[in-house]
Short mmCIF file of C-alpha atoms in Angstrom, two decimals:
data_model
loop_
_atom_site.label_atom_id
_atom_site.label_comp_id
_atom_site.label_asym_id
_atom_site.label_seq_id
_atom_site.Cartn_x
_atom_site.Cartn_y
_atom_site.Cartn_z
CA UNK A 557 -43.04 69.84 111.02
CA UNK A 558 -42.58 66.21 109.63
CA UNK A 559 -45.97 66.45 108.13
CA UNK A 560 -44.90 70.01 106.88
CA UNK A 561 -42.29 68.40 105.27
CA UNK A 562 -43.88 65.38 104.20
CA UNK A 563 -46.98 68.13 102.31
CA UNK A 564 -44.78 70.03 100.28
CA UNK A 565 -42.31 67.00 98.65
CA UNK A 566 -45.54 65.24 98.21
CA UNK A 567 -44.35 62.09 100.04
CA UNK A 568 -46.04 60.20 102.77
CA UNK A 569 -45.28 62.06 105.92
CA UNK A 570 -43.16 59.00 107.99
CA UNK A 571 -41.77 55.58 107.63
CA UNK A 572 -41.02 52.88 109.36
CA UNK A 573 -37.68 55.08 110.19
CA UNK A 574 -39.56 57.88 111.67
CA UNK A 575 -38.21 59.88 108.53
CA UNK A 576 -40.01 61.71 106.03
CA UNK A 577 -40.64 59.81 103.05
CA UNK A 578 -38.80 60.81 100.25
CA UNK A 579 -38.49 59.20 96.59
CA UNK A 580 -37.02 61.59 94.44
CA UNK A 581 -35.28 65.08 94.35
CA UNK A 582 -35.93 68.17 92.25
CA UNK A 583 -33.73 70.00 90.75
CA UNK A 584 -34.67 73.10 92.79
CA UNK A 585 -33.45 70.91 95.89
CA UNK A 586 -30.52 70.13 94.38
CA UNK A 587 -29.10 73.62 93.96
CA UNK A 588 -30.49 74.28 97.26
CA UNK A 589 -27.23 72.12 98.91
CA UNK A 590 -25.18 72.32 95.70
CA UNK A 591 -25.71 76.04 94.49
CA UNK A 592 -22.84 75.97 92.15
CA UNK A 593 -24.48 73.52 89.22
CA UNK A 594 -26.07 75.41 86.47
CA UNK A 595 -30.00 74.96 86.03
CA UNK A 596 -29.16 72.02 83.05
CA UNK A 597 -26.67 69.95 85.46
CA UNK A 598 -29.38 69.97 87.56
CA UNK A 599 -32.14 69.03 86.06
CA UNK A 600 -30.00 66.55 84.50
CA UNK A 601 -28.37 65.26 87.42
CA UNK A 602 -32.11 65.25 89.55
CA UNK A 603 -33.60 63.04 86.74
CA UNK A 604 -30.73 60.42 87.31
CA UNK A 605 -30.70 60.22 91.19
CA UNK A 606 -33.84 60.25 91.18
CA UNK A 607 -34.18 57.60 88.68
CA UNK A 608 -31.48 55.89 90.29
CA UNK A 609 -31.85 56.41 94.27
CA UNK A 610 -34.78 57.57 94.93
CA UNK A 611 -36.15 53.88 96.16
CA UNK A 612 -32.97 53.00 97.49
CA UNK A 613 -32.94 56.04 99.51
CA UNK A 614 -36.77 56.25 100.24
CA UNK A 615 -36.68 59.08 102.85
CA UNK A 616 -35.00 62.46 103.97
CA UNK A 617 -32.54 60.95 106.28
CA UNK A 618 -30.96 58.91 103.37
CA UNK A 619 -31.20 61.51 101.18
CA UNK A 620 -29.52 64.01 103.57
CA UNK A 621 -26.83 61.72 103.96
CA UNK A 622 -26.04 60.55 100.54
CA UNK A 623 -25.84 64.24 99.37
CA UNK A 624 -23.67 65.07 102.09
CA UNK A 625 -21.10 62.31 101.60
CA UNK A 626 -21.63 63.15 97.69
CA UNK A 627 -21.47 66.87 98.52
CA UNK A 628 -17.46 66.09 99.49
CA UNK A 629 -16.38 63.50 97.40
CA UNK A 630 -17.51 65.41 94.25
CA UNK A 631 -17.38 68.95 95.30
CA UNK A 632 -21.30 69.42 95.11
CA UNK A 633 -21.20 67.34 92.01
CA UNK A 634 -18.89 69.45 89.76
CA UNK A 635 -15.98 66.78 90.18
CA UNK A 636 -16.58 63.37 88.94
CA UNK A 637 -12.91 62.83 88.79
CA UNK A 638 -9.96 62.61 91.22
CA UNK A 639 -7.84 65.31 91.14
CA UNK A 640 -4.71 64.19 90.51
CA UNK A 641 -5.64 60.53 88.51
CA UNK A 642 -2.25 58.82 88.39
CA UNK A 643 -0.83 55.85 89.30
CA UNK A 644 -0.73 57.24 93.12
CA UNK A 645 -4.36 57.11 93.25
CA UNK A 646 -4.57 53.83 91.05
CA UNK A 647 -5.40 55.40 87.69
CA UNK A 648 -7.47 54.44 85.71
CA UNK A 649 -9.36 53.39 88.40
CA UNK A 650 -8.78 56.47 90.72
CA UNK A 651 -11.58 58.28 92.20
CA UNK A 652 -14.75 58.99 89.85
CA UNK A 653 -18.42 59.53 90.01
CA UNK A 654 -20.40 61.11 92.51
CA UNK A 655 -19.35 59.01 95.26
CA UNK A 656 -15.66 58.58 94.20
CA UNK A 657 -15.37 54.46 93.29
CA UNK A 658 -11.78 54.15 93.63
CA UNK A 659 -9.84 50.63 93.06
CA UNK A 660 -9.85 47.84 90.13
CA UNK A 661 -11.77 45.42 92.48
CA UNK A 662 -14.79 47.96 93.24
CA UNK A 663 -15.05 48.84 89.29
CA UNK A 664 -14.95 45.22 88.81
CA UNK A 665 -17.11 44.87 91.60
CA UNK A 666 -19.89 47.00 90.31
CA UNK A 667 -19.60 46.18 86.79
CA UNK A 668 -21.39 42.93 87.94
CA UNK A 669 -23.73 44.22 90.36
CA UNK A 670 -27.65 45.08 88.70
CA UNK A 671 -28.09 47.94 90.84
CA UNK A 672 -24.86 49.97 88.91
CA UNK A 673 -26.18 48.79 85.53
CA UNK A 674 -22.76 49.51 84.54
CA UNK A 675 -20.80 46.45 83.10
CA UNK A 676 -18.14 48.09 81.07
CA UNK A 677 -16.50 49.99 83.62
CA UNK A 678 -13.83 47.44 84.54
CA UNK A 679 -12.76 47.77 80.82
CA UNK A 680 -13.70 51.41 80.36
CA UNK A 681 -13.35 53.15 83.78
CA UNK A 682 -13.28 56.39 81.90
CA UNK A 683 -17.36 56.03 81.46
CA UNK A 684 -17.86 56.94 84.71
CA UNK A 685 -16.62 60.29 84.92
CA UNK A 686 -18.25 61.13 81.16
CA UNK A 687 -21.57 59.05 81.29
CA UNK A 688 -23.73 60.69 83.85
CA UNK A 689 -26.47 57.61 84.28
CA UNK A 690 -23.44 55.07 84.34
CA UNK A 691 -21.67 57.52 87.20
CA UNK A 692 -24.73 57.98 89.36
CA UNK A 693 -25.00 53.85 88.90
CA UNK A 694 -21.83 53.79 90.91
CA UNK A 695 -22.87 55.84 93.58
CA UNK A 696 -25.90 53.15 93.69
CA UNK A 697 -23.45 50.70 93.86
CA UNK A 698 -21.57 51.94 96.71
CA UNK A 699 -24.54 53.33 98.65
CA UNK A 700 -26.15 49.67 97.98
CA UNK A 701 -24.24 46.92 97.35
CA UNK A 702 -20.40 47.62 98.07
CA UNK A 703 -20.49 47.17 101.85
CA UNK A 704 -22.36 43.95 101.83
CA UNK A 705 -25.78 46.25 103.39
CA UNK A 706 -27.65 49.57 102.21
CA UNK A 707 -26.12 52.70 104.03
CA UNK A 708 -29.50 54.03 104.19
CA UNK A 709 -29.90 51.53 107.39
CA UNK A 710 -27.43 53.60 108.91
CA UNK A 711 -28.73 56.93 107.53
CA UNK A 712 -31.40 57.57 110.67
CA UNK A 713 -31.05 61.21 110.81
CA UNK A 714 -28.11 61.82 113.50
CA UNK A 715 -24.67 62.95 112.97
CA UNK A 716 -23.81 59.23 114.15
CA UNK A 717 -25.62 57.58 111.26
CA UNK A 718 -23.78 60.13 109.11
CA UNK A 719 -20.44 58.79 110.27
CA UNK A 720 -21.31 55.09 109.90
CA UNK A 721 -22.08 56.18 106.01
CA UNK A 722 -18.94 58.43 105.54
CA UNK A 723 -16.71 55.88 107.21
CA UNK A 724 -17.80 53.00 105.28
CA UNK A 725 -17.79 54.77 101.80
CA UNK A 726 -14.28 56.46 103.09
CA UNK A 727 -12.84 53.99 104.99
CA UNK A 728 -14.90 50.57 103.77
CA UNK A 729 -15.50 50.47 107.77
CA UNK A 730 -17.28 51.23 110.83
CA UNK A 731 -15.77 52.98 113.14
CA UNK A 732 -12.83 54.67 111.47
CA UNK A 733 -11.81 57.39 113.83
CA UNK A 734 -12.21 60.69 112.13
CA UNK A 735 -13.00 60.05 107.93
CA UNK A 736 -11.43 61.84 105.24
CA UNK A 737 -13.65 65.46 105.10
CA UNK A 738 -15.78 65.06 107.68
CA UNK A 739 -16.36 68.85 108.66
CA UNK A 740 -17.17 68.92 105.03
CA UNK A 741 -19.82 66.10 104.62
CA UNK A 742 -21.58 67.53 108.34
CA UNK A 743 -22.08 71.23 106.38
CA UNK A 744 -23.24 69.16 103.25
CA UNK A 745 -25.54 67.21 105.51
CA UNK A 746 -26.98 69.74 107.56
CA UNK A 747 -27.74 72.00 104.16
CA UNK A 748 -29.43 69.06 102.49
CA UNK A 749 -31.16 68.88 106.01
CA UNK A 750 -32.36 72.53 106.02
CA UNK A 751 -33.23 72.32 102.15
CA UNK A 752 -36.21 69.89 102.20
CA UNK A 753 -38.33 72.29 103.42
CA UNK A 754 -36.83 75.78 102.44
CA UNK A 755 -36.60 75.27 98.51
CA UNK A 756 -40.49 74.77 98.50
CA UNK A 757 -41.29 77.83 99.91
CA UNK A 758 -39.05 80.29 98.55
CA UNK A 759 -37.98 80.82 94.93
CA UNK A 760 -35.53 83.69 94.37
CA UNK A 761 -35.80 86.05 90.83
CA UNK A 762 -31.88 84.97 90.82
CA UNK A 763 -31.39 81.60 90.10
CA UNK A 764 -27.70 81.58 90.54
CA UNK A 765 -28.32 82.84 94.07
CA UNK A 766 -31.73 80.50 95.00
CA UNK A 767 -31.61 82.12 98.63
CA UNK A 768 -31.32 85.42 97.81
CA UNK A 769 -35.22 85.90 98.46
CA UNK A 770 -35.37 83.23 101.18
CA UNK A 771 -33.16 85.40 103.39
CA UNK A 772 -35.04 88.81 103.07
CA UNK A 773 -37.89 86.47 103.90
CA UNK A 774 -36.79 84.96 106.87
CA UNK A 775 -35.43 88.62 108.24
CA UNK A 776 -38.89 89.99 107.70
CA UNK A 777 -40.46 86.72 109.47
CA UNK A 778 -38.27 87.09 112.20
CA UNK A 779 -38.41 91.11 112.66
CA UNK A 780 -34.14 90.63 112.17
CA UNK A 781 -31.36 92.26 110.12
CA UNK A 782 -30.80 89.73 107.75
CA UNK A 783 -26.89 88.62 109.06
CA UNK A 784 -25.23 89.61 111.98
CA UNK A 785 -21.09 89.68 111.99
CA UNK A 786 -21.09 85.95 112.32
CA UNK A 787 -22.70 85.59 109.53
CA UNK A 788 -25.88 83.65 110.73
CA UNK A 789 -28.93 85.53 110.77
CA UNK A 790 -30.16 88.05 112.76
CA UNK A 791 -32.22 87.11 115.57
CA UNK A 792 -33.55 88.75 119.05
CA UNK A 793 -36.42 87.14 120.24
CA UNK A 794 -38.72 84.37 119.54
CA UNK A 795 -42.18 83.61 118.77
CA UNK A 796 -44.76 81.08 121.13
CA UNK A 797 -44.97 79.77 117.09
CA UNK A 798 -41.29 79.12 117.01
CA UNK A 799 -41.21 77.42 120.18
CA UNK A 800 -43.82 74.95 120.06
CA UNK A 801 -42.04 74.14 116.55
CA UNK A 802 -39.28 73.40 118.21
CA UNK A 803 -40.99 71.90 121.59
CA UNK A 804 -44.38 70.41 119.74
CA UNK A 805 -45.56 69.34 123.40
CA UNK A 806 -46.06 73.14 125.07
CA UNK A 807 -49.52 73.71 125.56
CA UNK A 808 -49.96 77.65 124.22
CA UNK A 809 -50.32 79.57 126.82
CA UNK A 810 -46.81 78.01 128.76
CA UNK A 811 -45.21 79.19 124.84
CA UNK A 812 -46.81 82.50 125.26
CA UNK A 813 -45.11 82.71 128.68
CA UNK A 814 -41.71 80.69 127.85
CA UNK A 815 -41.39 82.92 124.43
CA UNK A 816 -42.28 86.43 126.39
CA UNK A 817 -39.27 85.40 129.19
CA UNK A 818 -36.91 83.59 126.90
CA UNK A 819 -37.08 87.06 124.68
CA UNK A 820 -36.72 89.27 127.30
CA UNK A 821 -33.95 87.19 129.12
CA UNK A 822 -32.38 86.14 126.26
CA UNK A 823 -32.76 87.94 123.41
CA UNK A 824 -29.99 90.13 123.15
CA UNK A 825 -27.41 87.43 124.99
CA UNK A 826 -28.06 85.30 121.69
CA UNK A 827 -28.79 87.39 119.22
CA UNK A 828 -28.97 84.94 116.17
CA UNK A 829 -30.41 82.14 114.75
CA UNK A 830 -26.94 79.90 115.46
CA UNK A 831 -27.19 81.17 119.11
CA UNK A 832 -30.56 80.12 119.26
CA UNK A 833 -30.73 77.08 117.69
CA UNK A 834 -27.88 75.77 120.26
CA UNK A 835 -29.52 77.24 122.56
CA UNK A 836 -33.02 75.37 122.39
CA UNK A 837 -30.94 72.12 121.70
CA UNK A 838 -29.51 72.30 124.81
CA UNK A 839 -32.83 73.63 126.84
CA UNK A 840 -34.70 70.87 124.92
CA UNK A 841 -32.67 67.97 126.32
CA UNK A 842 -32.12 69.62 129.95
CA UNK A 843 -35.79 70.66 130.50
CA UNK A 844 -37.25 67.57 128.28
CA UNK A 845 -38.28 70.11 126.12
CA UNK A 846 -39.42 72.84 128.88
CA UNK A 847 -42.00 70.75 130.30
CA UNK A 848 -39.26 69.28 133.43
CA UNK A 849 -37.93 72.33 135.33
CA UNK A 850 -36.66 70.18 138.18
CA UNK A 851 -34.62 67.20 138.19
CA UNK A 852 -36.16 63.86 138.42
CA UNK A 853 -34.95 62.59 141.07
CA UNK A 854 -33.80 65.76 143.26
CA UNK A 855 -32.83 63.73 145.94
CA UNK A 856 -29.18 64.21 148.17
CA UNK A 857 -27.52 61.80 145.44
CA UNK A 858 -28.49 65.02 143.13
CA UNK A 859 -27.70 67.65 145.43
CA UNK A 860 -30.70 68.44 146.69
CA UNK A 861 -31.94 71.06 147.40
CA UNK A 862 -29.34 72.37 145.25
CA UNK A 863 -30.73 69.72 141.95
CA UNK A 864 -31.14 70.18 138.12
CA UNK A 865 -33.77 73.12 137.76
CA UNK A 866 -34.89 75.49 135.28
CA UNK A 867 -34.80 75.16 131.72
CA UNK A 868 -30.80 74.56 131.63
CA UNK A 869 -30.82 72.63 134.95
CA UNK A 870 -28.42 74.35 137.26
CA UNK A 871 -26.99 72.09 139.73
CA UNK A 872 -24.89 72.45 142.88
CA UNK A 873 -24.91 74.76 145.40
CA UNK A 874 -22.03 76.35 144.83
CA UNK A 875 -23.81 77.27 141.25
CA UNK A 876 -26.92 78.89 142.64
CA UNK A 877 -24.98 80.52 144.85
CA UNK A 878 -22.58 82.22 141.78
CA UNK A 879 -25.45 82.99 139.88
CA UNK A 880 -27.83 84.39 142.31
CA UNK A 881 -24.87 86.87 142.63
CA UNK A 882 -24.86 87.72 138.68
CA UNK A 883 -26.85 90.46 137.40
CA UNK A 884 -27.98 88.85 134.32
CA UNK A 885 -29.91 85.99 136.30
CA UNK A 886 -31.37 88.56 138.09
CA UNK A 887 -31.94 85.90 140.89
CA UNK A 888 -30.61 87.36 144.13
CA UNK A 889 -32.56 85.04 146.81
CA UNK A 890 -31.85 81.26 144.43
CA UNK A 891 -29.26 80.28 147.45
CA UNK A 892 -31.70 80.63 149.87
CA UNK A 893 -34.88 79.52 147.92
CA UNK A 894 -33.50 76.94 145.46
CA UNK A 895 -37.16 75.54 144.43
CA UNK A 896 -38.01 79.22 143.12
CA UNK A 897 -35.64 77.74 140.16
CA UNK A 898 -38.41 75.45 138.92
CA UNK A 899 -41.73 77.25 140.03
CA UNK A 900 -41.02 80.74 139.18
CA UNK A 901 -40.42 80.98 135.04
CA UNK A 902 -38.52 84.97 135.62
CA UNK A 903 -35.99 83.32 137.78
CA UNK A 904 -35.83 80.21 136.19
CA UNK A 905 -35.20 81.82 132.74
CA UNK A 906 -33.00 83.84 134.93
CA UNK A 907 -30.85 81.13 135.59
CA UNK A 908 -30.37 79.92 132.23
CA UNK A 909 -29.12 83.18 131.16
CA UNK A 910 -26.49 82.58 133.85
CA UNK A 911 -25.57 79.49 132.50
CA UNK A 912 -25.53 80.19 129.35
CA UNK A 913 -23.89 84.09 129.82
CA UNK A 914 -21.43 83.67 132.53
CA UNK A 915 -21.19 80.21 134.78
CA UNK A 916 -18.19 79.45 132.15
CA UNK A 917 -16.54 82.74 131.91
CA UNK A 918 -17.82 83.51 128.58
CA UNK A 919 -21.21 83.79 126.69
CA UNK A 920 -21.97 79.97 125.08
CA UNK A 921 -23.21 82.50 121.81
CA UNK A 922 -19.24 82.49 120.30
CA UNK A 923 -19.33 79.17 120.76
CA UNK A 924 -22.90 78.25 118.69
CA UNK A 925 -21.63 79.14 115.14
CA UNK A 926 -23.87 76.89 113.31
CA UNK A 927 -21.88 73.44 113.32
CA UNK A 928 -22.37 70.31 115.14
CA UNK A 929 -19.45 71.49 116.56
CA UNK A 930 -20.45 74.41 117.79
CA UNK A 931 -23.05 72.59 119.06
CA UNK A 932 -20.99 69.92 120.52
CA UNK A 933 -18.64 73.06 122.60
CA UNK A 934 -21.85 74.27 124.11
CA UNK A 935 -23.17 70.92 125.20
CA UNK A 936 -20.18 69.82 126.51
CA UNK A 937 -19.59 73.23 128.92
CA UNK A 938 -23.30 73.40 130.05
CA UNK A 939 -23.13 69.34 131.13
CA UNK A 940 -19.35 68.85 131.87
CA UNK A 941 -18.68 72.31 132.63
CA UNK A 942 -15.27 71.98 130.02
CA UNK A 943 -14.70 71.39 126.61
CA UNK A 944 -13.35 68.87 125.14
CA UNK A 945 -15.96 66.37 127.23
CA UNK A 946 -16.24 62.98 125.31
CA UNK A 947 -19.29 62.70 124.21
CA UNK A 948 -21.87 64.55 126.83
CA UNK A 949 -25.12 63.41 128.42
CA UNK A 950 -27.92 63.45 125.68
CA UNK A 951 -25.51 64.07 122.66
CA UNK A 952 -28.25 62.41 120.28
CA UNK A 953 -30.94 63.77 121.63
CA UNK A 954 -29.30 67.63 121.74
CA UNK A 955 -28.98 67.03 117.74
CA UNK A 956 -32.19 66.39 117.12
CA UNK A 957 -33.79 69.56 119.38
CA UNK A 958 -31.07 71.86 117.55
CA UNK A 959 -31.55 69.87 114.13
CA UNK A 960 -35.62 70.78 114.38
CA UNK A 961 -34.70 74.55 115.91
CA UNK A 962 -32.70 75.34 112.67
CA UNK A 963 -35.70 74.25 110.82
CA UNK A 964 -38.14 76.08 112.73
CA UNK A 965 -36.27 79.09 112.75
CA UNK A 966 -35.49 79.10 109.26
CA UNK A 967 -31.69 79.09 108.76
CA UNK A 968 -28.27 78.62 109.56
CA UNK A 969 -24.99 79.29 108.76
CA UNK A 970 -24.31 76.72 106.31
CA UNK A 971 -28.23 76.83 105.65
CA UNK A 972 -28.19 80.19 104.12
CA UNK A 973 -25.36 83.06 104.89
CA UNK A 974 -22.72 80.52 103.47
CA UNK A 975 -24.36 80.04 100.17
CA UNK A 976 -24.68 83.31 99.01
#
């Protein structure tokens, strides 16, 4: 997928990162994660960032992050101006440009610094909000130079490195407990995420809805209605295609089988691309990406015989023995025969559907709405068996499986339904 990526914004496809290089952005990709500029603000603003960033930033990760802290401070770049400037925000020197500089010290600040190329604002603050090269040179400065580092150090491509960029242009910190927008800047982040690849491949007749034809394509890819009530797209079974997307190390005839089981199984429980992509972020980190069906080590510290198996890992006895009474595991003889779990893929399927359908007294799928959030409430009740949990096992690691499943499956919420 990386090298997908890497082929179609004609960029090298990794750095030293392990993120997609990435030197500039096209003004396709811009109203991809900010659909409401018109076709001249973008092309405008896409010359300057690009001019402006596009070495500073130097891959995807960076870029996602930057337009996802930009995506809340301006409103997707339609407000380069804090609403209300007065003297309660420190007018003139409220909020302005695409990444807010707020305060007579950071104008003054970045009026000497090379990278804003901006030394008038301490005198005429104004500029920033009216002068679009001198307003993206502030949003260099504070990417850059205002913290004393580069945020796009901390840009690596997790929610975490997210935070450390939204608290430090919000807070002038790391941590800060909960910044200012946050839900906000993780949509914006994940959109920008999801755009990369989707702008290239689909252009829509309708530029003021760009994925108009991108979701009648992805519907007809995935044999789907194109939305379901949740408003993620429709979804009821999955390709061996999909899934070694998603899980690059299957060999293809184990994603033949996985994909034929997973569909049947759990098709219908999920139902949508949300679903799924929670789904597989979980199963990815459980089963090390389907290719670990029993815990390592199953041993009496793990409950053995009674250990992590099958592609969500049930554990405990008193867990096989609940689900080998549930019809949708379909798994009558688990209690007695705990290692069919890992060896036989029916049953072990089987018991992920219980996990996922009814261990918690409700199906994970109203949970897995699109957001890291959603996300987080299915993680947390398939490892901790509550939610809130803290921060559960694998946290990082179930971002990036459900990061790549969005990808490979072509939308989500924010992705696509929300935009149009």
């Amino acid at each position: 997928m990386r090298v997908a990526i890497a082929a179609v914004l004609g960029a090298s496809a990794s750095n030293s990162t392990g993120c997609a290089g990435m030197t500039s952005i096209s003004a396709s990709q811009l109203t991809c994660v900010y659909p409401q500029l018109s076709s001249d603000k973008a092309d405008m603003y896409a010359s300057h960032l690009s001019s402006k960033m596009g070495s500073a930033l130097g891959n995807v990760c960076a870029w996602a992050a930057f337009l996802g802290n930009v995506g809340t401070e301006s409103n997707g770049l339609t407000e380069w101006t804090q609403n209300p400037c007065s003297s309660a925000t420190a007018a003139p020197y409220c909020g302005r440009g695409p990444l807010q500089i707020t305060g007579h010290s950071n104008y003054a600040f970045c009026a000497s610094q090379g990278v804003c190329d901006c030394p008038t604002i301490e005198g005429t603050p104004t500029d920033v909000s009216y002068d679009t090269n001198i307003g993206v040179g502030t949003a260099a400065c504070v990417w850059e130079a205002l913290s004393g580092h580069s945020l796009s150090g901390d840009a690596d491509g997790t929610s975490t490195g997210l935070l450390k960029t939204a608290c430090i242009i919000n807070a002038g910190h790391y941590p800060c407990g909960t910044p200012n927008g946050w839900s906000s800047r993780q949509q914006y982040w994940a959109k920008a995420n999801s755009s990369w690849l989707k702008c290239s491949q689909f252009s829509s007749p309708h530029p003021s809805r760009p994925f108009a034809a991108m979701r009648v394509a992805i519907a007809a890819v995935l044999g789907a209605s194109a939305s379901n009530t949740t408003g993620c797209a429709g979804m009821s079974s999955i390709s061996a295609s999909q899934l070694t997307c998603v899980y690059p190390q299957l060999s293809s005839d184990k994603a033949d089988m996985y994909a034929s089981h997973l569909s049947s199984k759990m098709g219908s429980a999920l139902g949508n691309v949300c679903a799924w992509a929670a789904f597989l972020g979980n199963v990815g980190t459980e089963s090390n990406g389907l290719t670990e069906w029993t815990q390592n080590p199953c041993s009496s510290a793990t409950a053995a015989p009674y250990c992590g198996r099958g592609p969500l890992q049930i554990t405990g006895h008193s867990n096989y023995a609940f689900c080998a009474s549930q019809g949708v595991c379909d798994c009558p003889t688990i209690e007695g025969t705990p290692t069919d779990v890992s060896y036989d893929t029916n049953i072990g399927v089987g018991t992920a559907a219980c996990v996922w359908e009814a261990l918690s007294g409700h199906s994970l799928s109203g949970d897995a709405d699109g957001t890291s959030t959603g996300l987080l409430k299915t993680a947390c009740i398939i490892n901790a068996g509550h939610y809130p949990c803290g921060t559960p096992n694998g946290w990082s690691s179930r971002q990036q499986y459900w990061a790549k499943a969005n990808s490979c499956l072509g939308a989500t919420v924010e992705s696509v339904d929300a935009l149009i």
